Amino acid sequence: MALMAWETHVKRMNSLLGKLSDVQLEHEVAPGRNTGVYLLGHLTAVNDYMLPLFGLGERLYPELETIFITNPDKSGLDKPSAAELRSYWSNVTNTLNEHFSKMTADDWFARHTSVSEADFAKEPHRNKLNVLLNRTNHQAYHWGQMAFLDKKATD
Amino acid sequence: MALMAWETHVKRMNSLLGKLSDVQLEHEVAPGRNTGVYLLGHLTAVNDYMLPLFGLGERLYPELETIFITNPDKSGLDKPSAAELRSYWSNVTNTLNEHFSKMTADDWFARHTSVSEADFAKEPHRNKLNVLLNRTNHQAYHWGQMAFLDKKATD
């Protein structure tokens, strides 16, 4: 069910991205707030981090961390273009979904790599499924903001 | 874990509501978009609906449905004040949390009242836990928008 919720939110974001032009993505989602490009980079970087966190491999785009996580929008750092970020977003979500489709229930309830075995024994909820729940909510939070770039949407 | 995610998001919303004045809540979250008051009423009404959906009793504020679910913001319908909505929000979340604290794992995996026994046999994921996951994401979506009312927040 958590995986279904994740997949639903990836699909909703893909649908929103399909409606927005690159120019629209470069706009601020609200006056003085983050641009669509920044939020797309931010979500891509945060999702990419699930690969090492779940022991599935290295991040695909580690260079995004400085631009989109450590630093705020309008940091003056060069950003990839909207077109590049769309492709990074697709690669990250497709790679994750490929791994996720092979994971068993036991895999999901296993610890993620940023919690030690000793801490996990005390706090067994610090597992991969919990990270996925949090990432899905994180995505919903920013998706609600990016939806403002779609002038026709009212929600 | 899903319950922890729900509780975390209720706390985050309460924290945001604590920072916002009633006047701020009456503002649009972005130009031409919903007001904070509308979104607070909308979330309260949607969450309130979990009571009958989970077989826990009648909704506390059924009158909110027409104003905040069936109709959009600026419908011309009279709305409760920001102060009233804060109190409704608290009552609904406190009532839900009281019920949730008594629910067992079996309760969460049981069907909700809008799915028939026959359909549930075919689609066992249509249970209460799944509704809670969706409600938490729904809340995160609008919380991301309401965060724009807090002028100091940058996220």
CSV table of N, CA and C in Angstrom, one decimal, chain B:
chain,number,residue,atom,x,y,z
B,1,MET,N,3.8,2.8,11.8
B,1,MET,CA,4.5,3.8,11.1
B,1,MET,C,3.6,4.8,10.4
B,2,ALA,N,2.6,4.2,9.8
B,2,ALA,CA,1.6,5.1,9.0
B,2,ALA,C,1.0,6.1,10.0
B,3,LEU,N,0.7,5.5,11.2
B,3,LEU,CA,0.1,6.3,12.3
B,3,LEU,C,1.1,7.4,12.8
B,4,MET,N,2.3,7.1,12.9
B,4,MET,CA,3.4,8.0,13.3
B,4,MET,C,3.4,9.2,12.2
B,5,ALA,N,3.4,8.8,10.9
B,5,ALA,CA,3.4,9.8,9.9
B,5,ALA,C,2.2,10.7,10.0
B,6,TRP,N,1.0,10.1,10.2
B,6,TRP,CA,-0.2,10.9,10.4
B,6,TRP,C,0.0,11.9,11.6
B,7,GLU,N,0.5,11.4,12.7
B,7,GLU,CA,0.6,12.2,13.9
B,7,GLU,C,1.6,13.3,13.7
B,8,THR,N,2.7,13.0,13.0
B,8,THR,CA,3.7,14.0,12.6
B,8,THR,C,3.1,15.1,11.8
B,9,HIS,N,2.3,14.8,10.9
B,9,HIS,CA,1.7,15.8,10.0
B,9,HIS,C,0.7,16.6,10.7
B,10,VAL,N,-0.1,16.0,11.6
B,10,VAL,CA,-1.0,16.8,12.4
B,10,VAL,C,-0.2,17.8,13.3
B,11,LYS,N,0.9,17.3,13.9
B,11,LYS,CA,1.7,18.2,14.7
B,11,LYS,C,2.3,19.4,13.9
B,12,ARG,N,2.7,19.1,12.7
B,12,ARG,CA,3.3,20.1,11.8
B,12,ARG,C,2.2,21.1,11.5
B,13,MET,N,1.0,20.7,11.2
B,13,MET,CA,0.0,21.6,10.9
B,13,MET,C,-0.4,22.4,12.1
B,14,ASN,N,-0.4,21.8,13.3
B,14,ASN,CA,-0.7,22.6,14.5
B,14,ASN,C,0.4,23.6,14.7
B,15,SER,N,1.6,23.3,14.5
B,15,SER,CA,2.7,24.2,14.6
B,15,SER,C,2.5,25.4,13.7
B,16,LEU,N,2.2,25.1,12.4
B,16,LEU,CA,1.9,26.2,11.4
B,16,LEU,C,0.8,27.0,11.9
B,17,LEU,N,-0.3,26.4,12.3
B,17,LEU,CA,-1.5,27.2,12.7
B,17,LEU,C,-1.1,28.1,13.9
B,18,GLY,N,-0.2,27.6,14.8
B,18,GLY,CA,0.2,28.4,15.9
B,18,GLY,C,1.0,29.7,15.5
B,19,LYS,N,1.6,29.6,14.4
B,19,LYS,CA,2.4,30.7,13.9
B,19,LYS,C,1.5,31.7,13.1
B,20,LEU,N,0.4,31.3,12.6
B,20,LEU,CA,-0.4,32.2,11.7
B,20,LEU,C,-1.5,32.8,12.5
B,21,SER,N,-1.7,34.1,12.2
B,21,SER,CA,-2.8,34.9,12.8
B,21,SER,C,-4.1,34.6,12.0
B,22,ASP,N,-5.2,34.9,12.6
B,22,ASP,CA,-6.5,34.7,11.9
B,22,ASP,C,-6.5,35.5,10.6
B,23,VAL,N,-5.9,36.7,10.7
B,23,VAL,CA,-5.8,37.6,9.5
B,23,VAL,C,-5.0,36.9,8.4
B,24,GLN,N,-3.9,36.3,8.8
B,24,GLN,CA,-3.0,35.6,7.8
B,24,GLN,C,-3.8,34.5,7.2
B,25,LEU,N,-4.6,33.8,8.0
B,25,LEU,CA,-5.3,32.6,7.5
B,25,LEU,C,-6.4,33.0,6.4
B,26,GLU,N,-6.8,34.3,6.5
B,26,GLU,CA,-7.8,34.8,5.6
B,26,GLU,C,-7.2,35.1,4.2
B,27,HIS,N,-5.9,35.2,4.1
B,27,HIS,CA,-5.2,35.5,2.9
B,27,HIS,C,-5.2,34.3,1.9
B,28,GLU,N,-5.1,34.6,0.6
B,28,GLU,CA,-4.9,33.6,-0.3
B,28,GLU,C,-3.4,33.1,-0.2
B,29,VAL,N,-3.2,31.8,-0.3
B,29,VAL,CA,-1.9,31.2,-0.1
B,29,VAL,C,-0.9,31.7,-1.3
B,30,ALA,N,-1.5,31.9,-2.4
B,30,ALA,CA,-0.8,32.5,-3.6
B,30,ALA,C,-1.8,33.2,-4.4
B,31,PRO,N,-1.4,34.2,-5.2
B,31,PRO,CA,-2.4,35.0,-5.9
B,31,PRO,C,-3.4,34.2,-6.7
B,32,GLY,N,-4.7,34.5,-6.4
B,32,GLY,CA,-5.8,33.8,-7.1
B,32,GLY,C,-6.0,32.4,-6.6
B,33,ARG,N,-5.3,31.9,-5.6
B,33,ARG,CA,-5.5,30.5,-5.1
B,33,ARG,C,-6.3,30.5,-3.8
B,34,ASN,N,-6.5,29.3,-3.3
B,34,ASN,CA,-7.4,29.2,-2.1
B,34,ASN,C,-6.8,30.0,-0.9
B,35,THR,N,-7.7,30.4,0.0
B,35,THR,CA,-7.3,31.1,1.2
B,35,THR,C,-6.9,30.0,2.2
B,36,GLY,N,-6.2,30.4,3.3
B,36,GLY,CA,-5.8,29.5,4.4
B,36,GLY,C,-7.1,29.0,5.1
B,37,VAL,N,-8.1,29.9,5.2
B,37,VAL,CA,-9.3,29.5,5.9
B,37,VAL,C,-10.0,28.4,5.1
B,38,TYR,N,-10.0,28.5,3.7
B,38,TYR,CA,-10.7,27.5,2.9
B,38,TYR,C,-9.9,26.2,3.1
B,39,LEU,N,-8.6,26.2,3.0
B,39,LEU,CA,-7.8,25.0,3.1
B,39,LEU,C,-8.0,24.3,4.5
B,40,LEU,N,-8.0,25.1,5.5
B,40,LEU,CA,-8.2,24.6,6.9
B,40,LEU,C,-9.6,23.9,7.0
B,41,GLY,N,-10.6,24.6,6.4
B,41,GLY,CA,-11.9,24.0,6.4
B,41,GLY,C,-12.0,22.7,5.6
B,42,HIS,N,-11.3,22.8,4.5
B,42,HIS,CA,-11.3,21.6,3.6
B,42,HIS,C,-10.6,20.4,4.2
B,43,LEU,N,-9.5,20.6,4.9
B,43,LEU,CA,-8.8,19.5,5.5
B,43,LEU,C,-9.6,19.0,6.7
B,44,THR,N,-10.2,19.9,7.4
B,44,THR,CA,-11.0,19.5,8.6
B,44,THR,C,-12.2,18.6,8.1
B,45,ALA,N,-12.9,19.1,7.0
B,45,ALA,CA,-14.0,18.3,6.5
B,45,ALA,C,-13.6,16.9,6.0
B,46,VAL,N,-12.5,16.9,5.3
B,46,VAL,CA,-12.0,15.6,4.7
B,46,VAL,C,-11.6,14.7,5.8
B,47,ASN,N,-10.9,15.2,6.8
B,47,ASN,CA,-10.5,14.3,8.0
B,47,ASN,C,-11.7,13.9,8.8
B,48,ASP,N,-12.6,14.8,9.0
B,48,ASP,CA,-13.9,14.5,9.7
B,48,ASP,C,-14.6,13.2,9.1
B,49,TYR,N,-14.5,13.1,7.8
B,49,TYR,CA,-15.1,12.0,7.1
B,49,TYR,C,-14.6,10.7,7.4
B,50,MET,N,-13.4,10.7,8.0
B,50,MET,CA,-12.8,9.4,8.4
B,50,MET,C,-13.6,8.7,9.6
B,51,LEU,N,-14.3,9.5,10.4
B,51,LEU,CA,-15.1,8.9,11.5
B,51,LEU,C,-16.2,7.9,10.9
B,52,PRO,N,-17.1,8.4,10.0
B,52,PRO,CA,-18.0,7.3,9.5
B,52,PRO,C,-17.4,6.3,8.6
B,53,LEU,N,-16.3,6.7,7.9
B,53,LEU,CA,-15.6,5.8,7.0
B,53,LEU,C,-15.0,4.6,7.7
B,54,PHE,N,-14.6,4.9,9.0
B,54,PHE,CA,-13.9,3.9,9.8
B,54,PHE,C,-15.0,3.3,10.8
B,55,GLY,N,-16.2,3.6,10.6
B,55,GLY,CA,-17.3,3.1,11.5
B,55,GLY,C,-17.1,3.6,13.0
B,56,LEU,N,-16.6,4.8,13.1
B,56,LEU,CA,-16.3,5.3,14.5
B,56,LEU,C,-17.4,6.3,15.0
B,57,GLY,N,-18.4,6.5,14.1
B,57,GLY,CA,-19.4,7.5,14.5
B,57,GLY,C,-19.7,8.4,13.4
B,58,GLU,N,-20.6,9.3,13.7
B,58,GLU,CA,-21.0,10.4,12.7
B,58,GLU,C,-19.9,11.4,12.6
B,59,ARG,N,-20.0,12.2,11.5
B,59,ARG,CA,-19.1,13.3,11.4
B,59,ARG,C,-19.4,14.4,12.5
B,60,LEU,N,-18.4,15.1,13.0
B,60,LEU,CA,-18.7,16.1,14.0
B,60,LEU,C,-19.3,17.4,13.3
B,61,TYR,N,-18.8,17.7,12.1
B,61,TYR,CA,-19.3,18.9,11.4
B,61,TYR,C,-19.7,18.7,10.0
B,62,PRO,N,-20.8,17.9,9.8
B,62,PRO,CA,-21.3,17.6,8.5
B,62,PRO,C,-21.5,18.8,7.6
B,63,GLU,N,-21.8,19.9,8.2
B,63,GLU,CA,-22.2,21.2,7.5
B,63,GLU,C,-21.0,21.7,6.7
B,64,LEU,N,-19.8,21.2,7.0
B,64,LEU,CA,-18.6,21.7,6.3
B,64,LEU,C,-18.5,21.2,4.9
B,65,GLU,N,-19.1,20.0,4.7
B,65,GLU,CA,-19.0,19.4,3.4
B,65,GLU,C,-19.4,20.3,2.2
B,66,THR,N,-20.5,20.9,2.3
B,66,THR,CA,-21.0,21.8,1.2
B,66,THR,C,-20.1,23.0,1.0
B,67,ILE,N,-19.6,23.5,2.1
B,67,ILE,CA,-18.8,24.8,2.0
B,67,ILE,C,-17.4,24.5,1.5
B,68,PHE,N,-16.8,23.3,2.0
B,68,PHE,CA,-15.4,23.1,1.8
B,68,PHE,C,-15.0,21.9,0.9
B,69,ILE,N,-16.0,21.1,0.6
B,69,ILE,CA,-15.6,20.0,-0.3
B,69,ILE,C,-16.4,20.1,-1.7
B,70,THR,N,-17.7,20.2,-1.5
B,70,THR,CA,-18.6,20.3,-2.8
B,70,THR,C,-18.3,21.6,-3.5
B,71,ASN,N,-18.1,22.7,-2.8
B,71,ASN,CA,-17.9,24.0,-3.5
B,71,ASN,C,-16.5,24.5,-3.3
B,72,PRO,N,-16.0,25.3,-4.3
B,72,PRO,CA,-14.7,25.9,-4.2
B,72,PRO,C,-14.7,27.1,-3.3
B,73,ASP,N,-13.5,27.6,-3.0
B,73,ASP,CA,-13.4,28.9,-2.2
B,73,ASP,C,-14.1,29.9,-3.1
B,74,LYS,N,-14.5,31.0,-2.5
B,74,LYS,CA,-15.1,32.1,-3.2
B,74,LYS,C,-16.4,31.7,-3.8
B,75,SER,N,-17.1,30.7,-3.2
B,75,SER,CA,-18.4,30.2,-3.7
B,75,SER,C,-19.5,31.2,-3.4
B,76,GLY,N,-19.2,32.1,-2.4
B,76,GLY,CA,-20.2,33.0,-1.9
B,76,GLY,C,-20.9,32.5,-0.7
B,77,LEU,N,-20.7,31.2,-0.4
B,77,LEU,CA,-21.3,30.6,0.8
B,77,LEU,C,-20.7,31.2,2.1
B,78,ASP,N,-21.5,31.4,3.1
B,78,ASP,CA,-20.9,31.8,4.4
B,78,ASP,C,-20.0,30.8,5.0
B,79,LYS,N,-18.8,31.2,5.4
B,79,LYS,CA,-17.9,30.3,6.0
B,79,LYS,C,-17.8,30.6,7.5
B,80,PRO,N,-17.5,29.5,8.3
B,80,PRO,CA,-17.1,29.7,9.7
B,80,PRO,C,-15.9,30.7,9.8
B,81,SER,N,-15.7,31.3,10.9
B,81,SER,CA,-14.5,32.2,11.1
B,81,SER,C,-13.3,31.3,11.3
B,82,ALA,N,-12.1,32.0,11.1
B,82,ALA,CA,-10.8,31.3,11.3
B,82,ALA,C,-10.8,30.7,12.7
B,83,ALA,N,-11.3,31.5,13.7
B,83,ALA,CA,-11.2,31.0,15.1
B,83,ALA,C,-12.1,29.7,15.3
B,84,GLU,N,-13.3,29.8,14.7
B,84,GLU,CA,-14.2,28.6,14.7
B,84,GLU,C,-13.5,27.4,14.0
B,85,LEU,N,-12.9,27.6,12.9
B,85,LEU,CA,-12.3,26.5,12.1
B,85,LEU,C,-11.1,25.9,12.9
B,86,ARG,N,-10.3,26.8,13.6
B,86,ARG,CA,-9.2,26.2,14.4
B,86,ARG,C,-9.8,25.3,15.5
B,87,SER,N,-10.9,25.6,16.1
B,87,SER,CA,-11.5,24.8,17.1
B,87,SER,C,-12.1,23.5,16.5
B,88,TYR,N,-12.7,23.6,15.3
B,88,TYR,CA,-13.2,22.4,14.6
B,88,TYR,C,-12.0,21.5,14.3
B,89,TRP,N,-11.0,22.0,13.7
B,89,TRP,CA,-9.8,21.3,13.4
B,89,TRP,C,-9.3,20.5,14.6
B,90,SER,N,-9.1,21.2,15.7
B,90,SER,CA,-8.6,20.5,16.9
B,90,SER,C,-9.6,19.4,17.4
B,91,ASN,N,-10.9,19.7,17.4
B,91,ASN,CA,-11.8,18.7,17.8
B,91,ASN,C,-11.8,17.4,16.9
B,92,VAL,N,-11.7,17.6,15.6
B,92,VAL,CA,-11.7,16.5,14.7
B,92,VAL,C,-10.4,15.7,14.9
B,93,THR,N,-9.2,16.4,14.9
B,93,THR,CA,-8.0,15.6,15.0
B,93,THR,C,-7.9,14.9,16.4
B,94,ASN,N,-8.3,15.6,17.5
B,94,ASN,CA,-8.3,15.0,18.8
B,94,ASN,C,-9.2,13.8,18.9
B,95,THR,N,-10.4,13.9,18.3
B,95,THR,CA,-11.3,12.8,18.3
B,95,THR,C,-10.8,11.6,17.5
B,96,LEU,N,-10.2,11.9,16.3
B,96,LEU,CA,-9.6,10.8,15.5
B,96,LEU,C,-8.5,10.2,16.3
B,97,ASN,N,-7.6,11.0,16.9
B,97,ASN,CA,-6.4,10.4,17.5
B,97,ASN,C,-6.8,9.5,18.7
B,98,GLU,N,-7.9,9.9,19.4
B,98,GLU,CA,-8.4,9.1,20.5
B,98,GLU,C,-8.8,7.8,20.0
B,99,HIS,N,-9.6,7.7,18.9
B,99,HIS,CA,-10.0,6.5,18.3
B,99,HIS,C,-8.8,5.7,17.8
B,100,PHE,N,-7.9,6.4,17.1
B,100,PHE,CA,-6.8,5.7,16.5
B,100,PHE,C,-5.9,5.0,17.6
B,101,SER,N,-5.8,5.6,18.7
B,101,SER,CA,-4.9,5.0,19.8
B,101,SER,C,-5.5,3.7,20.3
B,102,LYS,N,-6.7,3.5,20.1
B,102,LYS,CA,-7.4,2.2,20.5
B,102,LYS,C,-7.4,1.1,19.4
B,103,MET,N,-7.1,1.5,18.2
B,103,MET,CA,-7.3,0.6,17.1
B,103,MET,C,-6.1,-0.4,17.0
B,104,THR,N,-6.4,-1.7,16.8
B,104,THR,CA,-5.4,-2.7,16.7
B,104,THR,C,-5.0,-2.8,15.2
B,105,ALA,N,-3.9,-3.6,15.0
B,105,ALA,CA,-3.4,-3.8,13.6
B,105,ALA,C,-4.5,-4.4,12.8
B,106,ASP,N,-5.3,-5.4,13.4
B,106,ASP,CA,-6.4,-6.0,12.6
B,106,ASP,C,-7.4,-5.0,12.2
B,107,ASP,N,-7.7,-4.0,13.1
B,107,ASP,CA,-8.7,-2.9,12.8
B,107,ASP,C,-8.2,-2.2,11.5
B,108,TRP,N,-6.9,-1.9,11.5
B,108,TRP,CA,-6.4,-1.1,10.4
B,108,TRP,C,-6.4,-1.8,9.1
B,109,PHE,N,-6.3,-3.1,9.1
B,109,PHE,CA,-6.3,-3.9,7.9
B,109,PHE,C,-7.8,-4.3,7.5
B,110,ALA,N,-8.7,-3.9,8.3
B,110,ALA,CA,-10.1,-4.2,7.9
B,110,ALA,C,-10.7,-3.2,6.9
B,111,ARG,N,-11.7,-3.6,6.2
B,111,ARG,CA,-12.3,-2.7,5.2
B,111,ARG,C,-12.9,-1.4,5.8
B,112,HIS,N,-12.9,-0.4,5.0
B,112,HIS,CA,-13.6,0.8,5.4
B,112,HIS,C,-15.0,0.7,4.9
B,113,THR,N,-15.9,1.6,5.4
B,113,THR,CA,-17.4,1.4,5.2
B,113,THR,C,-17.8,1.7,3.7
B,114,SER,N,-17.0,2.3,2.9
B,114,SER,CA,-17.4,2.6,1.6
B,114,SER,C,-17.0,1.6,0.6
B,115,VAL,N,-16.5,0.5,1.0
B,115,VAL,CA,-16.2,-0.7,0.2
B,115,VAL,C,-17.0,-1.9,0.6
B,116,SER,N,-17.6,-2.6,-0.3
B,116,SER,CA,-18.5,-3.7,0.1
B,116,SER,C,-17.6,-4.9,0.5
B,117,GLU,N,-18.2,-5.9,1.1
B,117,GLU,CA,-17.5,-7.1,1.5
B,117,GLU,C,-17.0,-7.8,0.3
B,118,ALA,N,-17.8,-7.8,-0.8
B,118,ALA,CA,-17.4,-8.5,-2.0
B,118,ALA,C,-16.2,-7.8,-2.7
B,119,ASP,N,-16.3,-6.5,-2.8
B,119,ASP,CA,-15.2,-5.8,-3.4
B,119,ASP,C,-13.9,-5.9,-2.6
B,120,PHE,N,-14.1,-5.9,-1.2
B,120,PHE,CA,-12.9,-6.0,-0.4
B,120,PHE,C,-12.2,-7.3,-0.5
B,121,ALA,N,-13.0,-8.4,-0.8
B,121,ALA,CA,-12.4,-9.7,-1.0
B,121,ALA,C,-11.5,-9.7,-2.2
B,122,LYS,N,-11.9,-8.9,-3.2
B,122,LYS,CA,-11.0,-8.8,-4.4
B,122,LYS,C,-9.9,-7.8,-4.3
B,123,GLU,N,-10.2,-6.7,-3.5
B,123,GLU,CA,-9.2,-5.6,-3.3
B,123,GLU,C,-8.9,-5.3,-1.9
B,124,PRO,N,-8.1,-6.2,-1.3
B,124,PRO,CA,-7.9,-6.1,0.2
B,124,PRO,C,-7.1,-4.9,0.7
B,125,HIS,N,-6.5,-4.2,-0.3
B,125,HIS,CA,-5.8,-3.0,0.1
B,125,HIS,C,-6.8,-1.8,0.4
B,126,ARG,N,-8.1,-2.0,0.1
B,126,ARG,CA,-9.0,-0.9,0.4
B,126,ARG,C,-9.4,-0.9,1.8
B,127,ASN,N,-8.4,-0.8,2.7
B,127,ASN,CA,-8.6,-0.9,4.1
B,127,ASN,C,-8.4,0.5,4.8
B,128,LYS,N,-8.5,0.5,6.1
B,128,LYS,CA,-8.5,1.8,6.8
B,128,LYS,C,-7.1,2.4,6.8
B,129,LEU,N,-6.1,1.5,6.8
B,129,LEU,CA,-4.7,2.0,6.8
B,129,LEU,C,-4.4,2.8,5.5
B,130,ASN,N,-4.9,2.2,4.4
B,130,ASN,CA,-4.7,2.9,3.1
B,130,ASN,C,-5.4,4.3,3.1
B,131,VAL,N,-6.6,4.4,3.7
B,131,VAL,CA,-7.2,5.7,3.8
B,131,VAL,C,-6.4,6.6,4.6
B,132,LEU,N,-5.8,6.2,5.7
B,132,LEU,CA,-5.0,7.0,6.5
B,132,LEU,C,-3.7,7.5,5.7
B,133,LEU,N,-3.1,6.6,5.0
B,133,LEU,CA,-1.9,7.0,4.1
B,133,LEU,C,-2.3,8.1,3.2
B,134,ASN,N,-3.5,7.9,2.5
B,134,ASN,CA,-4.0,8.9,1.5
B,134,ASN,C,-4.3,10.2,2.2
B,135,ARG,N,-4.9,10.2,3.4
B,135,ARG,CA,-5.3,11.4,4.1
B,135,ARG,C,-4.0,12.2,4.5
B,136,THR,N,-3.0,11.4,4.9
B,136,THR,CA,-1.8,12.1,5.3
B,136,THR,C,-1.1,12.8,4.2
B,137,ASN,N,-1.1,12.1,3.0
B,137,ASN,CA,-0.5,12.7,1.8
B,137,ASN,C,-1.3,13.9,1.4
B,138,HIS,N,-2.7,13.8,1.5
B,138,HIS,CA,-3.6,14.9,1.1
B,138,HIS,C,-3.2,16.1,2.0
B,139,GLN,N,-3.0,15.8,3.3
B,139,GLN,CA,-2.7,16.9,4.2
B,139,GLN,C,-1.4,17.6,3.9
B,140,ALA,N,-0.4,16.7,3.6
B,140,ALA,CA,1.0,17.2,3.2
B,140,ALA,C,0.9,18.2,2.0
B,141,TYR,N,0.0,17.8,1.0
B,141,TYR,CA,-0.1,18.5,-0.2
B,141,TYR,C,-0.6,20.0,0.1
B,142,HIS,N,-1.7,20.1,0.9
B,142,HIS,CA,-2.2,21.4,1.2
B,142,HIS,C,-1.4,22.1,2.3
B,143,TRP,N,-0.7,21.4,3.1
B,143,TRP,CA,0.2,22.0,4.2
B,143,TRP,C,1.3,22.7,3.4
B,144,GLY,N,1.8,22.1,2.4
B,144,GLY,CA,2.9,22.8,1.6
B,144,GLY,C,2.4,24.1,1.0
B,145,GLN,N,1.1,24.2,0.7
B,145,GLN,CA,0.6,25.4,0.2
B,145,GLN,C,0.3,26.4,1.3
B,146,MET,N,-0.2,26.0,2.4
B,146,MET,CA,-0.5,26.9,3.5
B,146,MET,C,0.8,27.4,4.1
B,147,ALA,N,1.9,26.7,4.0
B,147,ALA,CA,3.2,27.2,4.5
B,147,ALA,C,3.5,28.5,3.9
B,148,PHE,N,3.0,28.8,2.7
B,148,PHE,CA,3.3,30.1,2.1
B,148,PHE,C,2.7,31.3,2.8
B,149,LEU,N,1.7,31.0,3.7
B,149,LEU,CA,1.2,32.1,4.5
B,149,LEU,C,2.1,32.6,5.6
B,150,ASP,N,3.1,31.7,6.0
B,150,ASP,CA,4.1,32.0,7.0
B,150,ASP,C,5.2,32.7,6.2
B,151,LYS,N,5.3,34.0,6.3
B,151,LYS,CA,6.2,34.8,5.5
B,151,LYS,C,7.6,34.5,5.8
B,152,LYS,N,7.9,34.0,7.0
B,152,LYS,CA,9.3,33.8,7.3
B,152,LYS,C,9.8,32.4,6.8
B,153,ALA,N,8.9,31.5,6.6
B,153,ALA,CA,9.3,30.2,6.1
B,153,ALA,C,9.8,30.2,4.7
B,154,THR,N,10.8,29.4,4.4
B,154,THR,CA,11.4,29.5,3.0
B,154,THR,C,11.2,28.2,2.3
B,155,ASP,N,10.7,27.2,2.9
B,155,ASP,CA,10.6,25.8,2.3
B,155,ASP,C,9.3,25.7,1.5
